[in-house]
Coordinates of C-alpha atoms in Angstrom, one line a residue:
X1 CA 166.9 -76.2 100.8
X2 CA 168.1 -79.5 101.9
X3 CA 166.3 -82.7 101.2
X4 CA 165.7 -86.2 102.6
X5 CA 164.9 -89.0 100.2
X6 CA 163.8 -92.4 100.4
X7 CA 166.9 -93.5 98.7
X8 CA 168.9 -92.6 101.7
X9 CA 167.4 -95.5 103.6
X10 CA 167.7 -97.9 100.6
X11 CA 171.6 -96.9 100.2
X12 CA 172.1 -97.3 104.3
X13 CA 170.5 -100.7 103.9
X14 CA 172.8 -101.7 101.1
X15 CA 175.6 -100.7 103.0
X16 CA 174.7 -102.6 106.2
X17 CA 173.8 -105.9 104.5
X18 CA 177.1 -106.9 102.8
X19 CA 180.7 -106.6 103.6
X20 CA 182.5 -103.3 102.1
X21 CA 184.8 -105.6 100.1
X22 CA 182.2 -107.2 98.3
X23 CA 179.6 -104.6 98.2
X24 CA 178.6 -103.7 94.6
X25 CA 180.6 -106.4 93.1
X26 CA 178.4 -106.6 90.1
X27 CA 181.0 -105.4 87.4
X28 CA 181.3 -107.2 84.2
X29 CA 177.6 -108.7 84.5
X30 CA 176.0 -107.7 81.3
X31 CA 172.6 -107.7 82.9
X32 CA 173.5 -105.3 85.7
X33 CA 175.1 -101.8 85.6
X34 CA 178.9 -101.3 86.0
X35 CA 178.3 -98.5 88.4
X36 CA 175.9 -97.2 91.0
X37 CA 174.0 -93.9 90.3
X38 CA 175.1 -91.1 92.7
X39 CA 171.7 -91.0 94.3
X40 CA 172.6 -94.5 95.9
X41 CA 176.3 -93.9 96.6
X42 CA 176.2 -90.3 97.8
X43 CA 173.2 -90.4 99.9
X44 CA 173.8 -93.5 101.8
X45 CA 177.3 -92.2 102.7
X46 CA 176.2 -88.8 103.9
X47 CA 173.7 -90.6 105.9
X48 CA 176.3 -92.6 107.6
X49 CA 177.1 -89.2 109.5
X50 CA 174.4 -90.0 111.9
X51 CA 177.2 -92.1 113.5
X52 CA 178.6 -88.6 114.8
X53 CA 175.3 -88.4 117.1
X54 CA 175.8 -91.7 118.3
X55 CA 179.1 -91.2 119.5
X56 CA 178.4 -87.8 121.1
X57 CA 176.5 -89.9 123.8
X58 CA 180.1 -90.6 125.1
X59 CA 181.8 -87.5 124.1
X60 CA 179.3 -85.5 125.6
X61 CA 179.9 -86.9 129.2
X62 CA 183.6 -86.4 128.5
X63 CA 183.3 -82.7 127.8
X64 CA 181.1 -82.2 131.0
X65 CA 178.3 -81.2 128.5
X66 CA 176.0 -84.0 129.4
X67 CA 175.8 -86.2 132.8
X68 CA 174.4 -89.6 132.2
X69 CA 173.0 -92.5 133.9
X70 CA 173.8 -94.5 130.7
X71 CA 177.3 -94.2 129.3
X72 CA 178.7 -93.7 132.8
X73 CA 182.2 -95.3 132.1
X74 CA 182.9 -92.4 129.6
X75 CA 181.5 -89.8 132.1
X76 CA 184.0 -91.5 134.7
X77 CA 187.0 -91.1 131.8
X78 CA 187.3 -95.0 131.4
X79 CA 186.2 -97.5 129.4
X80 CA 187.7 -101.1 129.0
X81 CA 188.1 -103.0 125.7
X82 CA 185.2 -105.4 125.0
X83 CA 182.4 -103.2 123.6
X84 CA 181.8 -101.4 120.5
X85 CA 180.5 -98.4 122.7
X86 CA 181.7 -95.0 121.0
X87 CA 182.9 -96.9 118.0
X88 CA 180.4 -95.7 115.3
X89 CA 182.4 -93.3 113.7
X90 CA 185.1 -95.9 113.4
X91 CA 182.6 -98.1 111.7
X92 CA 181.6 -95.2 109.5
X93 CA 184.9 -94.5 108.5
X94 CA 186.1 -98.0 107.7
X95 CA 182.7 -99.6 106.5
X96 CA 179.6 -97.7 106.0
X97 CA 181.6 -95.2 104.1
X98 CA 184.9 -97.1 103.5
X99 CA 185.0 -98.7 100.2
X100 CA 181.8 -97.4 99.2
X101 CA 183.3 -93.8 99.4
X102 CA 186.6 -95.1 97.5
X103 CA 184.4 -96.5 94.7
X104 CA 182.4 -93.6 94.4
X105 CA 185.3 -91.4 94.2
X106 CA 187.0 -93.5 91.5
X107 CA 184.0 -94.0 89.7
X108 CA 183.3 -90.2 89.5
X109 CA 187.1 -89.6 88.3
X110 CA 186.8 -92.2 85.5
X111 CA 183.3 -90.3 84.4
X112 CA 185.2 -86.8 84.8
X113 CA 182.5 -86.0 87.4
X114 CA 184.8 -83.7 89.1
X115 CA 182.3 -82.1 91.5
X116 CA 181.3 -85.6 92.7
X117 CA 184.8 -86.5 93.3
X118 CA 185.5 -83.2 95.3
X119 CA 182.4 -84.0 97.5
X120 CA 184.0 -87.5 98.0
X121 CA 187.4 -86.2 99.0
X122 CA 185.8 -83.6 101.3
X123 CA 183.7 -86.4 103.0
X124 CA 186.7 -88.5 103.3
X125 CA 188.7 -85.9 104.7
X126 CA 186.1 -84.7 107.3
X127 CA 185.2 -88.4 108.4
X128 CA 189.0 -89.3 108.9
X129 CA 189.7 -85.9 110.6
X130 CA 186.7 -86.7 113.1
X131 CA 187.7 -90.1 113.9
X132 CA 191.4 -89.6 114.4
X133 CA 190.6 -87.0 117.0
X134 CA 188.5 -89.6 118.7
X135 CA 190.8 -92.4 118.5
X136 CA 194.2 -91.0 117.6
X137 CA 196.4 -93.6 115.7
X138 CA 194.6 -95.7 112.9
X139 CA 195.3 -98.0 110.3
X140 CA 195.3 -95.9 107.0
X141 CA 197.9 -96.9 104.6
X142 CA 196.7 -100.4 105.0
X143 CA 193.1 -99.6 105.4
X144 CA 191.7 -100.7 102.0
X145 CA 194.5 -102.7 100.8
X146 CA 192.8 -106.2 99.4
X147 CA 193.8 -109.4 101.0
X148 CA 195.2 -108.3 104.1
X149 CA 194.2 -110.1 107.3
X150 CA 195.7 -107.4 109.6
X151 CA 196.5 -103.7 109.2
X152 CA 199.5 -101.8 110.5
X153 CA 198.6 -98.7 112.4
X154 CA 199.5 -95.0 111.3
X155 CA 200.5 -92.6 114.0
X156 CA 198.3 -89.4 114.1
X157 CA 200.8 -87.0 112.7
X158 CA 200.5 -88.9 109.5
X159 CA 196.8 -89.2 109.5
X160 CA 196.5 -85.7 110.4
X161 CA 198.6 -84.6 107.2
X162 CA 196.7 -86.8 105.0
X163 CA 193.3 -85.2 106.1
X164 CA 194.6 -81.9 104.6
X165 CA 195.9 -83.6 101.7
X166 CA 192.5 -85.0 101.0
X167 CA 190.8 -81.6 101.9
X168 CA 193.1 -80.0 99.4
X169 CA 192.3 -82.5 96.8
X170 CA 188.7 -82.0 97.3
X171 CA 189.2 -78.1 96.7
X172 CA 191.1 -78.9 93.3
X173 CA 188.4 -81.1 91.8
X174 CA 185.6 -78.8 93.0
X175 CA 187.3 -76.0 91.1
X176 CA 187.6 -78.0 88.1
X177 CA 184.8 -78.0 85.2
X178 CA 182.9 -81.2 85.0
X179 CA 182.7 -83.2 81.7
X180 CA 179.9 -85.1 83.0
X181 CA 175.9 -84.2 82.9
X182 CA 174.4 -85.4 86.2
X183 CA 170.8 -84.4 85.3
X184 CA 169.1 -84.3 88.9
X185 CA 171.0 -87.2 90.5
X186 CA 173.6 -84.9 92.2
X187 CA 171.1 -82.3 93.6
X188 CA 168.8 -85.0 95.0
X189 CA 171.3 -87.3 96.2
X190 CA 173.4 -84.7 98.2
X191 CA 171.5 -84.3 101.5
X192 CA 173.7 -81.4 102.8
X193 CA 174.1 -78.9 100.0
X194 CA 171.9 -80.2 96.9
X195 CA 174.9 -80.5 94.7
X196 CA 175.9 -76.9 95.3
X197 CA 179.7 -77.1 94.7
X198 CA 180.6 -73.6 96.2
X199 CA 179.3 -74.8 99.4
X200 CA 181.3 -77.9 99.2
X201 CA 184.3 -75.7 98.6
X202 CA 183.8 -73.7 101.7
X203 CA 183.0 -77.1 103.6
X204 CA 186.6 -78.6 102.3
X205 CA 188.4 -75.5 103.5
X206 CA 186.5 -75.6 106.9
X207 CA 187.8 -79.1 107.3
X208 CA 191.3 -77.9 106.9
X209 CA 190.4 -75.3 109.4
X210 CA 189.2 -77.7 112.1
X211 CA 192.2 -80.0 111.4
X212 CA 194.6 -77.1 112.2
X213 CA 192.8 -75.7 115.0
X214 CA 193.7 -79.0 117.0
X215 CA 197.3 -78.1 116.5
X216 CA 197.1 -74.5 118.4
X217 CA 199.4 -75.7 121.4
X218 CA 202.0 -77.0 119.0
X219 CA 205.3 -75.4 119.4
X220 CA 205.4 -74.6 115.8
X221 CA 201.7 -73.6 115.5
X222 CA 202.6 -69.9 114.5
X223 CA 206.5 -70.5 113.4
X224 CA 205.3 -73.3 111.4
X225 CA 202.9 -71.5 109.2
X226 CA 199.9 -73.5 110.6
X227 CA 198.0 -70.6 112.2
X228 CA 198.4 -68.4 109.1
X229 CA 197.1 -71.5 106.8
X230 CA 194.2 -71.7 109.4
X231 CA 192.9 -68.2 108.9
X232 CA 193.6 -68.3 105.2
X233 CA 191.2 -71.3 104.8
X234 CA 188.9 -69.7 107.1
X235 CA 188.5 -66.8 105.0
X236 CA 187.4 -69.0 102.4
X237 CA 185.3 -71.3 104.5
X238 CA 181.7 -71.2 105.9
X239 CA 180.9 -67.3 106.1
X240 CA 177.3 -67.4 107.2
X241 CA 174.5 -69.9 108.5
X242 CA 173.4 -70.3 105.1
X243 CA 176.9 -72.2 104.6
X244 CA 176.2 -74.4 107.6
X245 CA 176.4 -78.0 106.8
X246 CA 173.5 -79.7 107.9
X247 CA 171.4 -83.0 107.1
X248 CA 167.6 -82.4 107.2
X249 CA 165.6 -85.2 108.9
X250 CA 161.8 -85.5 108.1
X251 CA 160.7 -86.5 111.6
X252 CA 157.1 -88.0 111.8
X253 CA 157.4 -90.3 114.8
X254 CA 155.2 -93.2 114.1
X255 CA 154.0 -91.7 110.8
X256 CA 157.6 -91.8 109.3
X257 CA 158.2 -94.5 106.8
X258 CA 161.2 -95.6 108.7
X259 CA 162.0 -94.9 112.3
X260 CA 165.4 -93.4 111.5
X261 CA 163.7 -90.9 109.4
X262 CA 163.4 -89.4 113.1
X263 CA 166.5 -87.5 114.5
X264 CA 168.6 -89.9 116.6
X265 CA 168.5 -87.4 119.4
X266 CA 164.7 -86.8 119.1
X267 CA 162.0 -87.9 121.4
X268 CA 160.6 -90.5 119.3
X269 CA 163.7 -92.6 119.2
X270 CA 164.5 -92.0 122.9
X271 CA 168.3 -92.1 122.6
X272 CA 168.7 -89.4 125.3
X273 CA 166.5 -90.6 127.9
X274 CA 169.5 -91.1 130.2
X275 CA 171.3 -87.8 129.4
X276 CA 170.9 -84.5 131.4
X277 CA 172.7 -81.1 131.1
X278 CA 175.9 -81.3 133.2
X279 CA 176.3 -78.8 136.2
X280 CA 179.4 -77.1 134.3
X281 CA 177.6 -76.6 131.1
X282 CA 174.9 -75.3 133.2
X283 CA 176.8 -73.0 135.4
X284 CA 178.6 -71.2 132.4
X285 CA 175.7 -70.6 130.4
X286 CA 173.6 -69.4 133.4
X287 CA 176.5 -67.2 134.9
X288 CA 176.7 -69.3 138.0
X289 CA 180.2 -70.5 138.2
X290 CA 180.8 -70.8 142.2
X291 CA 183.6 -69.5 144.0
X292 CA 186.1 -71.9 145.9
X293 CA 188.1 -71.6 149.1
X294 CA 191.6 -72.4 147.7
X295 CA 192.4 -73.7 151.2
X296 CA 189.8 -76.1 151.5
X297 CA 188.6 -76.6 147.9
X298 CA 185.0 -76.2 149.2
X299 CA 182.6 -73.8 147.5
X300 CA 182.1 -70.5 149.5
X301 CA 178.9 -70.4 151.4
X302 CA 176.4 -67.8 150.5
X303 CA 173.1 -66.6 152.3
X304 CA 171.2 -68.9 149.9
X305 CA 170.1 -66.3 147.7
X306 CA 168.8 -67.1 144.4
X307 CA 170.7 -65.4 141.8
X308 CA 167.8 -65.2 139.5
X309 CA 165.2 -63.9 141.9
X310 CA 167.2 -62.4 144.9
X311 CA 164.9 -64.6 147.3
X312 CA 166.0 -67.1 149.5
X313 CA 166.6 -70.6 147.9
X314 CA 167.4 -73.5 150.1
X315 CA 169.1 -75.2 147.0
X316 CA 171.7 -72.5 145.8
X317 CA 174.1 -72.7 148.8
X318 CA 177.1 -70.9 147.5
X319 CA 178.6 -67.8 146.5
X320 CA 179.3 -67.0 142.6
X321 CA 182.6 -66.1 141.2
X322 CA 183.1 -62.3 140.5
X323 CA 184.4 -63.1 137.0
X324 CA 181.6 -64.8 134.7
X325 CA 182.7 -65.3 131.2
X326 CA 179.6 -66.0 129.2
X327 CA 176.8 -64.0 131.3
X328 CA 175.7 -63.5 134.8
X329 CA 172.6 -63.5 136.9
X330 CA 171.7 -59.7 136.5
X331 CA 168.3 -58.7 135.1
X332 CA 170.2 -55.7 133.4
X333 CA 169.8 -55.4 129.8
X334 CA 172.3 -57.4 127.8
X335 CA 173.5 -59.6 130.8
X336 CA 171.3 -62.5 129.9
X337 CA 172.2 -65.0 127.3
X338 CA 169.2 -66.2 125.5
X339 CA 170.9 -69.2 123.9
X340 CA 170.3 -70.9 127.4
X341 CA 166.5 -71.0 126.7
X342 CA 167.3 -73.3 123.8
X343 CA 170.4 -75.2 124.6
X344 CA 169.4 -76.4 128.3
X345 CA 166.1 -77.4 129.4
X346 CA 164.1 -76.3 132.5
X347 CA 161.1 -77.3 134.3
X348 CA 160.0 -73.8 134.6
X349 CA 159.0 -73.7 131.0
X350 CA 157.1 -77.0 130.8
X351 CA 153.8 -75.7 130.1
X352 CA 154.9 -73.1 127.4
X353 CA 153.5 -70.1 129.4
X354 CA 155.0 -66.7 129.0
X355 CA 157.1 -67.3 125.8
X356 CA 157.3 -63.5 125.3
X357 CA 157.5 -62.3 128.6
X358 CA 161.2 -61.2 129.4
X359 CA 160.9 -61.0 132.8
X360 CA 159.6 -64.5 133.2
X361 CA 162.0 -65.9 130.8
X362 CA 164.9 -64.5 132.6
X363 CA 163.6 -65.9 135.8
X364 CA 163.7 -69.5 134.9
X365 CA 166.3 -71.9 136.9
X366 CA 168.4 -74.3 134.9
X367 CA 169.6 -77.2 137.0
X368 CA 172.6 -79.2 136.1
X369 CA 173.3 -82.8 136.8
X370 CA 176.1 -84.8 138.1
X371 CA 178.4 -86.9 136.3
X372 CA 176.7 -90.1 136.4
X373 CA 173.4 -89.2 138.2
X374 CA 170.6 -86.8 137.8
X375 CA 171.2 -84.8 141.0
X376 CA 173.7 -81.9 140.8
X377 CA 175.0 -79.4 143.0
X378 CA 171.6 -77.4 143.4
X379 CA 169.0 -79.9 142.8
X380 CA 167.9 -82.7 140.2
X381 CA 168.3 -81.8 136.5
X382 CA 165.8 -82.4 134.2
X383 CA 166.2 -84.8 131.3
X384 CA 167.8 -83.1 128.3
X385 CA 164.4 -82.4 126.5
X386 CA 163.6 -80.5 129.8
X387 CA 160.0 -80.6 130.2
X388 CA 159.9 -83.0 133.4
X389 CA 162.1 -84.4 135.9
X390 CA 163.3 -88.0 136.1
X391 CA 161.3 -89.7 133.3
X392 CA 161.7 -91.7 130.1
X393 CA 160.6 -89.8 127.0
X394 CA 157.3 -90.6 125.2
X395 CA 155.8 -89.0 122.2
X396 CA 152.4 -88.7 124.0
X397 CA 153.9 -86.5 126.8
X398 CA 156.7 -84.9 124.9
X399 CA 155.3 -84.4 121.3
X400 CA 158.1 -83.8 118.7
X401 CA 160.7 -82.5 121.2
X402 CA 162.5 -79.2 121.2
X403 CA 165.3 -77.5 119.4
X404 CA 168.1 -79.8 118.2
X405 CA 166.3 -82.7 120.2
X406 CA 163.0 -82.7 117.9
X407 CA 162.2 -85.7 115.7
X408 CA 162.7 -83.6 112.7
X409 CA 165.8 -81.4 113.7
X410 CA 168.7 -81.7 111.4
X411 CA 172.1 -83.2 111.9
X412 CA 174.6 -80.5 112.4
X413 CA 177.9 -81.2 110.9
X414 CA 179.8 -78.0 110.5
X415 CA 178.9 -74.4 111.6
X416 CA 180.0 -71.0 110.5
X417 CA 180.3 -69.7 114.1
X418 CA 182.9 -72.7 114.8
X419 CA 185.0 -71.5 112.0
X420 CA 185.1 -68.0 113.3
X421 CA 186.1 -69.3 116.9
X422 CA 188.9 -71.1 115.2
X423 CA 190.1 -68.2 113.5
X424 CA 189.9 -66.1 116.7
X425 CA 192.0 -68.6 118.5
X426 CA 194.6 -68.5 115.6
X427 CA 194.8 -64.9 115.5
X428 CA 195.5 -64.7 119.4
X429 CA 198.6 -67.0 119.3
X430 CA 199.7 -64.8 116.2
X431 CA 199.4 -61.8 118.6
X432 CA 196.6 -59.9 116.3
X433 CA 194.3 -59.1 119.1
X434 CA 192.2 -56.9 116.8
X435 CA 191.5 -59.7 114.5
X436 CA 190.9 -62.0 117.2
X437 CA 188.3 -59.9 118.6
X438 CA 186.4 -59.2 115.3
X439 CA 186.3 -63.1 114.7
X440 CA 185.3 -63.8 118.2
X441 CA 182.4 -61.2 117.9
X442 CA 181.3 -62.8 114.5
X443 CA 181.5 -66.2 115.9
X444 CA 179.0 -65.2 118.7
X445 CA 176.6 -63.2 116.3
X446 CA 176.6 -66.3 114.1
X447 CA 175.7 -68.6 116.8
X448 CA 173.0 -66.5 118.4
X449 CA 171.5 -66.3 114.9
X450 CA 172.2 -70.2 114.5
X451 CA 170.2 -70.8 117.7
X452 CA 167.3 -68.6 116.6
X453 CA 167.2 -70.0 113.1
X454 CA 166.1 -73.5 114.8
X455 CA 163.6 -72.5 116.9
X456 CA 160.0 -74.1 116.7
X457 CA 157.7 -72.3 118.7
X458 CA 156.4 -74.7 121.3
X459 CA 152.5 -75.4 122.6
X460 CA 151.9 -76.6 125.8
X461 CA 150.0 -79.9 126.7
X462 CA 146.1 -80.1 127.7
X463 CA 146.4 -81.3 131.4
X464 CA 143.3 -81.7 133.3
X465 CA 144.9 -82.6 136.6
X466 CA 147.2 -84.9 138.3
X467 CA 146.8 -88.6 139.5
X468 CA 147.4 -90.1 142.8
X469 CA 151.1 -90.2 142.2
X470 CA 151.2 -86.5 141.1
X471 CA 151.5 -87.3 137.4
X472 CA 150.0 -85.0 135.0
X473 CA 146.9 -86.4 133.4
X474 CA 146.7 -85.3 129.8
X475 CA 143.3 -84.7 127.9
X476 CA 142.5 -87.1 125.2
X477 CA 143.1 -85.1 122.0
X478 CA 144.7 -82.3 123.9
X479 CA 147.7 -80.2 122.1
X480 CA 150.8 -82.5 122.4
X481 CA 153.7 -80.4 124.1
X482 CA 157.1 -80.0 122.2
X483 CA 159.0 -77.1 120.6
X484 CA 160.8 -74.1 122.1
X485 CA 159.5 -72.4 125.0
X486 CA 160.5 -68.8 123.8
X487 CA 158.9 -66.9 120.9
X488 CA 161.3 -66.0 118.0
X489 CA 160.8 -62.2 118.4
X490 CA 161.6 -62.3 121.9
X491 CA 164.6 -64.4 121.2
X492 CA 165.7 -62.2 118.6
X493 CA 165.3 -59.1 121.1
X494 CA 167.2 -60.7 123.9
X495 CA 170.0 -61.9 121.4
X496 CA 170.5 -58.4 120.1
X497 CA 170.7 -57.0 123.6
X498 CA 173.3 -59.6 124.6
X499 CA 175.2 -59.1 121.4
X500 CA 175.6 -55.3 122.3
X501 CA 175.8 -56.0 126.0
X502 CA 178.8 -56.1 128.5
X503 CA 179.7 -59.6 127.6
X504 CA 180.4 -59.3 123.7
X505 CA 180.6 -55.7 122.2
X506 CA 180.8 -54.1 125.5
X507 CA 183.8 -56.3 126.5
X508 CA 186.3 -54.4 124.4
X509 CA 189.3 -55.6 122.8
X510 CA 191.8 -55.0 125.6
X511 CA 189.7 -57.4 127.9
X512 CA 189.5 -60.2 125.5
X513 CA 191.2 -63.3 127.0
X514 CA 191.8 -66.8 125.5
X515 CA 189.0 -67.8 128.0
X516 CA 186.6 -65.8 126.3
X517 CA 187.5 -67.3 123.0
X518 CA 187.4 -71.0 124.0
X519 CA 184.4 -70.7 126.4
X520 CA 182.3 -69.2 123.7
X521 CA 183.5 -71.6 121.4
X522 CA 182.4 -74.2 123.9
X523 CA 178.8 -73.0 124.2
X524 CA 178.4 -72.6 120.6
X525 CA 179.4 -76.1 120.3
X526 CA 176.9 -77.5 122.9
X527 CA 176.1 -80.4 122.3
X528 CA 176.7 -81.1 118.5
X529 CA 180.2 -80.0 118.6
X530 CA 181.3 -82.1 121.6
X531 CA 184.0 -83.9 119.7
X532 CA 185.7 -80.7 118.7
X533 CA 185.2 -79.5 122.2
X534 CA 187.1 -82.6 123.4
X535 CA 189.9 -81.9 121.2
X536 CA 190.2 -78.4 122.8
X537 CA 190.0 -79.8 126.2
X538 CA 192.6 -82.1 125.6
X539 CA 195.1 -79.9 123.8
X540 CA 194.9 -77.6 126.9
X541 CA 195.2 -80.8 129.0
X542 CA 191.9 -80.3 130.9
X543 CA 193.5 -77.2 132.6
X544 CA 195.5 -79.4 134.6
X545 CA 198.4 -77.9 136.8
X546 CA 201.8 -79.2 135.6
X547 CA 205.3 -78.4 134.8
X548 CA 207.1 -79.0 131.5
X549 CA 205.5 -80.0 128.3
X550 CA 202.5 -82.0 129.3
X551 CA 201.2 -83.6 132.5
X552 CA 202.1 -87.1 133.7
X553 CA 201.7 -89.2 137.0
X554 CA 203.2 -87.2 139.8
X555 CA 203.2 -84.0 137.8
X556 CA 199.6 -83.1 137.5
X557 CA 198.0 -86.1 139.0
X558 CA 198.3 -89.1 141.6
X559 CA 196.3 -92.0 141.5
X560 CA 193.6 -90.4 143.6
X561 CA 193.4 -86.7 142.6
X562 CA 193.9 -84.4 139.7
X563 CA 195.5 -81.0 140.8
X564 CA 193.9 -78.4 138.3
X565 CA 194.4 -74.8 138.1
X566 CA 192.3 -72.4 140.1
X567 CA 189.8 -70.2 138.3
X568 CA 192.0 -67.3 139.6
X569 CA 194.9 -68.4 137.4
X570 CA 195.1 -66.2 134.5
X571 CA 196.3 -69.2 132.5
X572 CA 193.3 -71.4 133.3
X573 CA 191.3 -71.5 129.8
X574 CA 187.9 -73.1 131.2
X575 CA 187.0 -71.3 134.1
X576 CA 184.9 -73.3 136.4
X577 CA 186.0 -76.7 134.8
X578 CA 187.1 -79.3 137.1
X579 CA 187.5 -83.0 136.4
X580 CA 186.0 -85.7 138.7
X581 CA 188.9 -86.2 140.9
X582 CA 189.8 -82.6 141.2
X583 CA 190.4 -80.9 144.5
X584 CA 187.3 -79.0 144.9
X585 CA 183.8 -79.7 146.3
X586 CA 181.4 -82.1 144.3
X587 CA 184.5 -83.8 142.6
X588 CA 187.0 -85.6 144.6
X589 CA 186.0 -88.9 143.2
X590 CA 188.9 -90.9 141.6
X591 CA 188.9 -92.6 138.4
X592 CA 189.0 -96.3 137.8
X593 CA 192.4 -97.9 139.0
X594 CA 193.5 -98.7 135.4
X595 CA 193.7 -95.0 134.7
X596 CA 196.5 -94.6 137.1
X597 CA 195.3 -91.2 137.9
X598 CA 195.0 -89.9 134.3
X599 CA 191.9 -88.5 132.4
X600 CA 191.0 -90.3 129.4
X601 CA 192.7 -88.8 126.1
X602 CA 191.6 -91.2 123.5
X603 CA 188.6 -93.7 122.8
X604 CA 189.8 -97.2 122.2
X605 CA 189.3 -98.6 118.6
X606 CA 186.3 -100.6 117.6
X607 CA 186.4 -103.8 119.5
X608 CA 184.6 -106.0 116.9
X609 CA 187.5 -105.0 114.3
X610 CA 190.7 -104.1 116.0
X611 CA 190.4 -106.2 119.3
X612 CA 189.1 -109.2 117.4
X613 CA 191.7 -109.7 114.8
X614 CA 194.1 -106.8 114.7
X615 CA 195.8 -107.4 118.2
X616 CA 199.5 -107.5 116.9
X617 CA 199.3 -104.1 115.5
X618 CA 197.6 -102.7 118.6
X619 CA 200.4 -104.2 120.7
X620 CA 202.9 -102.4 118.8
X621 CA 201.5 -98.9 119.4
X622 CA 203.6 -96.5 121.4
X623 CA 204.2 -94.8 123.8
X624 CA 201.5 -97.1 125.3
X625 CA 200.4 -100.0 123.8
X626 CA 196.7 -100.5 122.5
X627 CA 196.7 -103.7 124.6
X628 CA 197.4 -101.7 127.6
X629 CA 194.7 -101.4 130.4
X630 CA 195.4 -97.7 130.3
X631 CA 195.6 -97.2 126.6
X632 CA 192.8 -94.8 126.7
X633 CA 194.9 -92.3 128.7
X634 CA 197.7 -92.3 125.8
X635 CA 197.9 -88.7 124.9
X636 CA 197.4 -88.2 121.3
X637 CA 200.0 -86.4 119.2
X638 CA 197.9 -83.3 118.6
X639 CA 198.1 -82.6 122.3
X640 CA 202.0 -82.8 122.7
X641 CA 203.7 -79.6 122.1
X642 CA 206.2 -81.4 119.9
X643 CA 206.4 -85.0 118.4
X644 CA 205.6 -88.2 120.4
X645 CA 208.1 -88.8 123.5
X646 CA 210.5 -91.4 123.4
X647 CA 208.7 -93.4 126.3

């Protein structure tokens, strides 16, 4: 359904080789065309969304989806100015798309190519929404004004409103009839939907849904009409996984014409070598959120019983919380969430044995990492590819990778499940529990299906023995490992059982809580939805215990510790979630001194633009200057119940 063309790389190379001000400055040349065909413009603009996956290397650790020995500063909620790390989407928005996208839209309007113009506005709305949620305040009004050497910042409330305006403009153009004949250029250049304007319409509605979902803790979310707008647009947005926005990747490892034809997260490119499934994500997906003694903050000891097998297991030293939101460790039908077999890695499946044996599959143990190391509360976590512990990826040993970490996995841009969870949250605040429950169940159903749709059945390696250091010896010409460790039919059976089990259908409308909505959204977003998950965590202020409208120093945290709600607190949204300096065991490690006790609330702007030449504009930002050491702790507008504070 979706295509990758060689023009993708050509357009990307064109974008990266010249400045965006002068790019395509070939007008009025009698020997050159006065516009660039859609297959160069559009495919390169869409290919730039690979930058989302670059920045999730920072946002994954910030959301406790990933632990890392790489981007450890982000895992520690601190990053100083002086680097372009986590600045790729800033670069995409202002440069790789930037004026190229503006030119494409203007050129399309001149030709009355309204579908292309609508696609352009939808892309623009998505990228600006994504980027402002990461970085908060941004230069927008001044962004593409010719001749400016510095650019004033627009505050986030202005950017948020503009995003919705652009998305609505996209809808208007996509509903118009073209007065232009594309031939095959649009269908081949559109790497997401192949020129299908109806799906782009749904996508544009989805951008508005995601934008409004960030406002759910605003005091006027319901009274101001935002909640109703959200559910109205959700009804017009992605309804099935066939509507999902994905960019296909051909893969091919060494055989690919260009290395970036392989997925950025795939084994071949090795960009997740230093990333591990975090202990929090692992706990909620396996039903092993621990109990804490509220007097000491320590986990309550258990008789070292492995919750998966019932046998003594020396690395499982704590008792489990009575209420698990996603699943539990029971072997009973419907209690096991099979999405864990795809989203997380386990050493138990490294040889791809028993892929249809449900008892075996349920017995697998998943171990989560710490914040900045591989060792978590119950042992050493595997690399995110999940086939071996403590290693650097290599296609000889890891084949093509697994699930969305394969060389040929698509880039996930937006899913139908996400839209349903946004609607469920809005209905919750509108006090329409019945609609919230139905949207929530539909979101889980869609995500279960989404996971299964991306299964590629794995095959184990041909191992002849081990060397003196205990490393496996692979037979020359043996089958390369890679793919997923569960058979599709078996996954489908377990998914159906889970959907009709006690954690979904069996829960009942009266038992639905905000935790059920937001934690299922967290699981469904793992890990490609980390940016929106970080929005959710920040708008709920990381479940910090505070009084008033928002937390602050002395009201939620001190310089050494953050006071977070206990899991038994009915107002706590993310059960089991505790920040690094929280009052519980396996945390209690203070943030960098520059944080002054606060968690991170925004990513600094890209260094090689803003901190090199736009310093006066950064200095003028309030309530915390962009040049301050703790600017990354400045709460974004969407997380304030009302407007920006005066100080």
